[in-house]
Coordinates of N, CA and C in Angstrom, one line a residue:
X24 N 49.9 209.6 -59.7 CA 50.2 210.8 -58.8 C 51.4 210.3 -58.0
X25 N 52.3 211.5 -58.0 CA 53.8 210.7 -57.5 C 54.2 212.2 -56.4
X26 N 53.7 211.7 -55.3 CA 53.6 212.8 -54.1 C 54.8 213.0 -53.6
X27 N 55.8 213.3 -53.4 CA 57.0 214.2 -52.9 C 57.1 214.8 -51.8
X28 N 57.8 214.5 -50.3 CA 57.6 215.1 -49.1 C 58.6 216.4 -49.1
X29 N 58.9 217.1 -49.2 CA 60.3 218.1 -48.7 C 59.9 217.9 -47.4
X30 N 58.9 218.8 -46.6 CA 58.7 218.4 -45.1 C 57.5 218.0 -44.8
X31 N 57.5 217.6 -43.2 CA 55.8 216.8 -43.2 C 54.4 217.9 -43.4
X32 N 54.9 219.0 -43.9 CA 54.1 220.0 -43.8 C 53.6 220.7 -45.3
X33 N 54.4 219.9 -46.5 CA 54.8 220.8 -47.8 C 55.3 219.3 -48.5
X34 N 54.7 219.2 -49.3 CA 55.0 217.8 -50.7 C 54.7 218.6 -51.9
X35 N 55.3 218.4 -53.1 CA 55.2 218.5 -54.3 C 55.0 217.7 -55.2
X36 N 54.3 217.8 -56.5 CA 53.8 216.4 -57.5 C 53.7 217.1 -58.6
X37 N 54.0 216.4 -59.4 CA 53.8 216.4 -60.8 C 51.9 217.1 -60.6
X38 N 51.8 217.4 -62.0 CA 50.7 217.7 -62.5 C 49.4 216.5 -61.6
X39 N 48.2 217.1 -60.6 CA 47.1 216.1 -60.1 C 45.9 216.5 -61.5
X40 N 45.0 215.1 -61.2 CA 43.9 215.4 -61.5 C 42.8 215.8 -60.7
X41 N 41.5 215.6 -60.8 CA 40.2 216.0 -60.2 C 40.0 214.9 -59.6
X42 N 40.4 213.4 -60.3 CA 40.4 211.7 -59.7 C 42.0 211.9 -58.7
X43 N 42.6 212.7 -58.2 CA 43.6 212.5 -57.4 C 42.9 213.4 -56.0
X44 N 42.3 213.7 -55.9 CA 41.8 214.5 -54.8 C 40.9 213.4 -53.5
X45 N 40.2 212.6 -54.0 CA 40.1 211.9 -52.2 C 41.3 211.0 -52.3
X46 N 42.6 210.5 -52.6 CA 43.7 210.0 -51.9 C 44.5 211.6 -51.4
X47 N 44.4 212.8 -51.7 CA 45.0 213.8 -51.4 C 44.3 213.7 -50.2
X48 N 43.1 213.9 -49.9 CA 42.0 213.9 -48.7 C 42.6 213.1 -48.1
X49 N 42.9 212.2 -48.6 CA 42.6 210.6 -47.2 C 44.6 210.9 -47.3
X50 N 45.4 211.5 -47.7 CA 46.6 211.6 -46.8 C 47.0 212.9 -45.9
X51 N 45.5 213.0 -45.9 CA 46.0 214.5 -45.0 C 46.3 216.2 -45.6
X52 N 46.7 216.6 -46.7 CA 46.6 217.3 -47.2 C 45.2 218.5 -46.8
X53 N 45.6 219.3 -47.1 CA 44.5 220.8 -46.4 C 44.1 221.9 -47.7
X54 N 45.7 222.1 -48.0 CA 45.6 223.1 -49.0 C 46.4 222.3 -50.6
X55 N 46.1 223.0 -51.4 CA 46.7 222.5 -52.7 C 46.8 224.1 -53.4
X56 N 48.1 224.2 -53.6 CA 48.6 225.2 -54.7 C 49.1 224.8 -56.1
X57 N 48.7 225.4 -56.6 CA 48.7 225.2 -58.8 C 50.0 226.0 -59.0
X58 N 50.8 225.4 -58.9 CA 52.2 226.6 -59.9 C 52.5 226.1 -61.3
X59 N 51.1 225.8 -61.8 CA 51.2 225.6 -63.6 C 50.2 226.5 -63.9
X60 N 50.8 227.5 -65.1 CA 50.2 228.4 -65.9 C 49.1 227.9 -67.0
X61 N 47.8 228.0 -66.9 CA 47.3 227.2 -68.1 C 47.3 227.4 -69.1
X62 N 48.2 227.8 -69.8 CA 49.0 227.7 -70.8 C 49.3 226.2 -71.3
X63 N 50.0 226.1 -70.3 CA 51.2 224.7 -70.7 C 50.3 223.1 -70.6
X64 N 48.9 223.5 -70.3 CA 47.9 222.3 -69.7 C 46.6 222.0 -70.4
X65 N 46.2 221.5 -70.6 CA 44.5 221.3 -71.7 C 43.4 222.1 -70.4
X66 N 42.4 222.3 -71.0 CA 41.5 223.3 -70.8 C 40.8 222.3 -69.3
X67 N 40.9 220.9 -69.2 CA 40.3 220.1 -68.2 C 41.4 220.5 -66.7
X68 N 42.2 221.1 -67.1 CA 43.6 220.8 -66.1 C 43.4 222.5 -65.7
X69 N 42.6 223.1 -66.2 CA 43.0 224.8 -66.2 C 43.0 225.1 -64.6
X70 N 43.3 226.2 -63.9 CA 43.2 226.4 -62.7 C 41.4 226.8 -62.1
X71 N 41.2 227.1 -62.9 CA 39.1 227.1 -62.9 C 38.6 225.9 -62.2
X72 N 39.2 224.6 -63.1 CA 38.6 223.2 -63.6 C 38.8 222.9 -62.2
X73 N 40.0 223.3 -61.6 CA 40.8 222.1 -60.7 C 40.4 223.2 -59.2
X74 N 40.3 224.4 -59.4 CA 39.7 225.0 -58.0 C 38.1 224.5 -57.8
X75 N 37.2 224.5 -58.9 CA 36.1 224.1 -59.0 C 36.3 222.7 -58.0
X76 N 37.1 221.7 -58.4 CA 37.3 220.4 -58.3 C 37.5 220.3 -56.7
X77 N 38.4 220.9 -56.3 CA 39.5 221.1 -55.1 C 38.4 221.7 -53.8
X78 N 37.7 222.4 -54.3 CA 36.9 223.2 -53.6 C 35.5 222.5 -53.0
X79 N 35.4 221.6 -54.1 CA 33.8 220.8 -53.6 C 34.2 219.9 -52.7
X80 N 35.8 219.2 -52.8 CA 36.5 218.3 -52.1 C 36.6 218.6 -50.7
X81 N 36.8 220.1 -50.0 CA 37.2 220.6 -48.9 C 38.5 221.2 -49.0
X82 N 38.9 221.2 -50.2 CA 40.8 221.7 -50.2 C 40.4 223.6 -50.1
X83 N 41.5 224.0 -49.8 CA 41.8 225.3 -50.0 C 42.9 225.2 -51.1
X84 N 42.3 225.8 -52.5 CA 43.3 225.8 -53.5 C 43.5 227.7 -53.7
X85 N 44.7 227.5 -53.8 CA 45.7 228.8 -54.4 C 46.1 228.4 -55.8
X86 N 45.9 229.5 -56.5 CA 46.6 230.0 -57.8 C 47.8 230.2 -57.8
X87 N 48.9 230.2 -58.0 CA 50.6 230.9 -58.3 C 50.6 230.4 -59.3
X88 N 50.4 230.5 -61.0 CA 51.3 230.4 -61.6 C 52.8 230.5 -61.4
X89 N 54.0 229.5 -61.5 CA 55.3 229.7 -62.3 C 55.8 229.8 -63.3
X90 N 56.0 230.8 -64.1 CA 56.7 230.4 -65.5 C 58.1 229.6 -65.1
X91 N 58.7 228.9 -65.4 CA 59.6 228.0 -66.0 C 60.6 228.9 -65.8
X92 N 61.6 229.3 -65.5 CA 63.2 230.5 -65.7 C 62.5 231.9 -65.3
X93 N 61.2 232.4 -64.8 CA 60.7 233.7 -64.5 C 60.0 233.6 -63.3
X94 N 60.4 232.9 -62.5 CA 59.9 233.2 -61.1 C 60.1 234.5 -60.4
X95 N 58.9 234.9 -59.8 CA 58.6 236.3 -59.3 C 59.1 236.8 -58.2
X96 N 58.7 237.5 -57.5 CA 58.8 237.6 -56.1 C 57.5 237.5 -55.7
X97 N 56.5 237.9 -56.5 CA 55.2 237.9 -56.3 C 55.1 236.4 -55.9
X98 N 54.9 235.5 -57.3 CA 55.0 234.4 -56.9 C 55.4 233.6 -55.8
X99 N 57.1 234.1 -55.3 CA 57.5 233.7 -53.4 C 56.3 234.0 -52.6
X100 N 56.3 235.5 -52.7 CA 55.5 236.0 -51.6 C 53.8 235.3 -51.5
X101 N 53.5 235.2 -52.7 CA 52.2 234.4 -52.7 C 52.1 232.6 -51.9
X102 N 53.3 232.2 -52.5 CA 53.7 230.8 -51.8 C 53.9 231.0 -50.1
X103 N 54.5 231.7 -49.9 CA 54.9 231.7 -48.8 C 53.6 232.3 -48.0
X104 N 52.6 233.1 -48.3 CA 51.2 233.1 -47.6 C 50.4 232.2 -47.6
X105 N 50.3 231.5 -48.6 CA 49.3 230.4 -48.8 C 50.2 229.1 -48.0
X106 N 51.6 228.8 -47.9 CA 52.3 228.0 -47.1 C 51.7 228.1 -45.2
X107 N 51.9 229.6 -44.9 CA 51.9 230.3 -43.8 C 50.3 230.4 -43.1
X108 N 49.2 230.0 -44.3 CA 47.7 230.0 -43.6 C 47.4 229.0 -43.7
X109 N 48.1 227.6 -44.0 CA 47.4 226.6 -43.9 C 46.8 225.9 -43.1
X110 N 45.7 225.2 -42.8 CA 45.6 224.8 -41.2 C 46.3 222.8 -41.0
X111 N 47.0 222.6 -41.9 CA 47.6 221.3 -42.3 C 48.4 220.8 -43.6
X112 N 49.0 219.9 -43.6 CA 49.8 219.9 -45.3 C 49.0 220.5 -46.4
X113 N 50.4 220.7 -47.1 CA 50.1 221.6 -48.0 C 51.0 220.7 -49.1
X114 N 50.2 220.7 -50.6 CA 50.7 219.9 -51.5 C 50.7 220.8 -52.9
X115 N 51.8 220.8 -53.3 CA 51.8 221.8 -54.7 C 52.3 221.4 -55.9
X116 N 51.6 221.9 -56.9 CA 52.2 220.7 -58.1 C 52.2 222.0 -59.6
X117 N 53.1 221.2 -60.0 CA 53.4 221.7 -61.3 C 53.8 220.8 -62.4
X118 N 54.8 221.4 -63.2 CA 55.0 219.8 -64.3 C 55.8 218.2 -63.9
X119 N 56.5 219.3 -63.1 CA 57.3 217.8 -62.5 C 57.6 218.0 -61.2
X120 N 57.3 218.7 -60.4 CA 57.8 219.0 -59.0 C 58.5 220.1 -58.5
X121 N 59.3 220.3 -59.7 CA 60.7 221.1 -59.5 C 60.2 222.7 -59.0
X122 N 58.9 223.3 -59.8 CA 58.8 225.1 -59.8 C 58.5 224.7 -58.1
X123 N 57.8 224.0 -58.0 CA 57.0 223.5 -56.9 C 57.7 223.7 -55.5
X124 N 59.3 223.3 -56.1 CA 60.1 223.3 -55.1 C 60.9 224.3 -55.3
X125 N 61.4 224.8 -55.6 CA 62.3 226.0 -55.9 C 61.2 227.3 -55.3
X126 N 59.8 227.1 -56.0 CA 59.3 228.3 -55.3 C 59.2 228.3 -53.5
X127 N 59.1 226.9 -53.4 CA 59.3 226.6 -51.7 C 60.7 227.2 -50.8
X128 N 61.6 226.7 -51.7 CA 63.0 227.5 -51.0 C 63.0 228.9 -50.9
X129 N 62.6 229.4 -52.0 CA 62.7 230.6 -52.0 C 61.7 231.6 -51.0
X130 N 60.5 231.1 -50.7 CA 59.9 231.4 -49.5 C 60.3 231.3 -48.0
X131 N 60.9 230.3 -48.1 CA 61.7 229.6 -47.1 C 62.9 230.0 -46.4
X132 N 63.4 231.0 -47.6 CA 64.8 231.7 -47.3 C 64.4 232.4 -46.3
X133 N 65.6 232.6 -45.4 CA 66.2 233.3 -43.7 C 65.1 232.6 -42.8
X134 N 64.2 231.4 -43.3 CA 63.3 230.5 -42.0 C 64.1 229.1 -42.4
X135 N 64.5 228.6 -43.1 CA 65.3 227.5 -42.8 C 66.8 227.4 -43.8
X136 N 67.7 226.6 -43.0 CA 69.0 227.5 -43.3 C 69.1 227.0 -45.2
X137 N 69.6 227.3 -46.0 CA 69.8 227.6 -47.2 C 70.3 225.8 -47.7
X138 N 71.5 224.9 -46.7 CA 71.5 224.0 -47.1 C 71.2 223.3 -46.9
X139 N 70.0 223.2 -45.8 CA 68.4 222.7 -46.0 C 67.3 222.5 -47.4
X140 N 67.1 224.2 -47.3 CA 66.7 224.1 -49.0 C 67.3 223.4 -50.1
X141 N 68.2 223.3 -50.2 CA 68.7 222.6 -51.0 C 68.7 221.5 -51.4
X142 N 69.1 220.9 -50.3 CA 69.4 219.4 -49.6 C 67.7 218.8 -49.6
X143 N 66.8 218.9 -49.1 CA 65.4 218.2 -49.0 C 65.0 218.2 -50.2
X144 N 64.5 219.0 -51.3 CA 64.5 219.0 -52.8 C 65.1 217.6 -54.1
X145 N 66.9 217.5 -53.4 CA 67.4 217.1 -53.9 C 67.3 215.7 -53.5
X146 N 66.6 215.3 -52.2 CA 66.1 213.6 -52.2 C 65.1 213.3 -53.3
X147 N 64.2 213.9 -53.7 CA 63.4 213.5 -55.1 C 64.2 214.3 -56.6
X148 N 65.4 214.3 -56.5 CA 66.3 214.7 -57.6 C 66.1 216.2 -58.6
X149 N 65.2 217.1 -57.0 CA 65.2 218.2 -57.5 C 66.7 219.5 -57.2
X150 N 67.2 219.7 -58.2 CA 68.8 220.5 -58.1 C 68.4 221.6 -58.1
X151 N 68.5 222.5 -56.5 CA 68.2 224.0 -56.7 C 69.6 224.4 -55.9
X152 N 71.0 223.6 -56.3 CA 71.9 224.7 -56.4 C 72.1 225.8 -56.4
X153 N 71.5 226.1 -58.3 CA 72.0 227.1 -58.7 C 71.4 228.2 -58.2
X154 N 70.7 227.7 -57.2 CA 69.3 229.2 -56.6 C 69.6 229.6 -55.3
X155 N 71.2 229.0 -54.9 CA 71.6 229.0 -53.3 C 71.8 230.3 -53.2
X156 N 72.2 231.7 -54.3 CA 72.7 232.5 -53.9 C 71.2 233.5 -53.8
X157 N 70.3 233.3 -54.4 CA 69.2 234.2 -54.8 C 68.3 233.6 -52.9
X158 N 68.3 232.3 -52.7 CA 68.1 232.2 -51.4 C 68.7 233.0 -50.1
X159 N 70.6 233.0 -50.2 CA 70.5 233.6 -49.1 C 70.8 235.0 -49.7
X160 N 70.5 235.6 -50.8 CA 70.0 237.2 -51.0 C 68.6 237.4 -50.3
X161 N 67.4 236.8 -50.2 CA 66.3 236.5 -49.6 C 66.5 236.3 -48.5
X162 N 67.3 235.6 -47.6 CA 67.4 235.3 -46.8 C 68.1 236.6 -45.3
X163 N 69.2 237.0 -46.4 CA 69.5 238.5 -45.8 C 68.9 239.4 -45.9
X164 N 67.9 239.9 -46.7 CA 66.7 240.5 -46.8 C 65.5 240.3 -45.4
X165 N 65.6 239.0 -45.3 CA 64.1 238.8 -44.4 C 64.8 239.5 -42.8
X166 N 66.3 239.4 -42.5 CA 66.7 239.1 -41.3 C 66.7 240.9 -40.8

């Protein structure tokens, strides 16, 4: 498990298991959000498997699938609630980090400035450049 800070509030990781949940516990973590479709995952990894898992643990798990190039608004706005009721960090995981993060900026947009989003991402070599303008479209939207 390769845990990822953007802020002390919000980490992203690669795909967890059911065996990554008391070091999730024991670093503080509250909630866990799934932005992998079970589609793309074996049937042990499904979002069932892992709320079942997450849940006997004490986590509060959310659902968002991301598809890959089709992020929603739905999806923002889901992130950005489940970000907004946490009562402590919040850890989200997908294939490699990246929907994880991209969906974060994009919730994020008009609450922290744009080359923020960008910039915190791109310390674990996630590039959401190309999503600077869809941010501050979102961003001028929120204001």
């Amino acid at each position: 498990m390769s845990i990822r800070p953007l802020t002390d509030r919000y980490a992203v990781s690669p795909q967890i298991t059911p065996q990554d949940l008391p070091a999730l516990r024991a670093a503080g973590y509250t909630t866990i959000i799934d932005n992998r479709p079970d589609g793309e995952i074996p049937p042990p990894l499904h979002s069932a498997e892992m709320r079942r898992a997450a849940e006997a643990a004490g986590f509060v798990f959310v659902e968002n699938p991301v598809v890959g190039g089709a992020i929603t608004l739905e999806n923002v706005a889901r992130q950005r609630a489940a970000i907004d009721a946490a009562d402590g960090p919040v850890l989200a995981y997908c294939a490699s980090g990246n929907r994880s993060s991209i969906v974060w900026a994009l919730a994020n947009a008009g609450r922290i400035p744009t080359d923020e989003l960008i910039a915190l991402p791109a310390r674990h070599g996630y590039r959401l450049e190309d999503f600077r303008r869809d941010i501050d479209r979102l961003a001028a939207e929120a204001s």
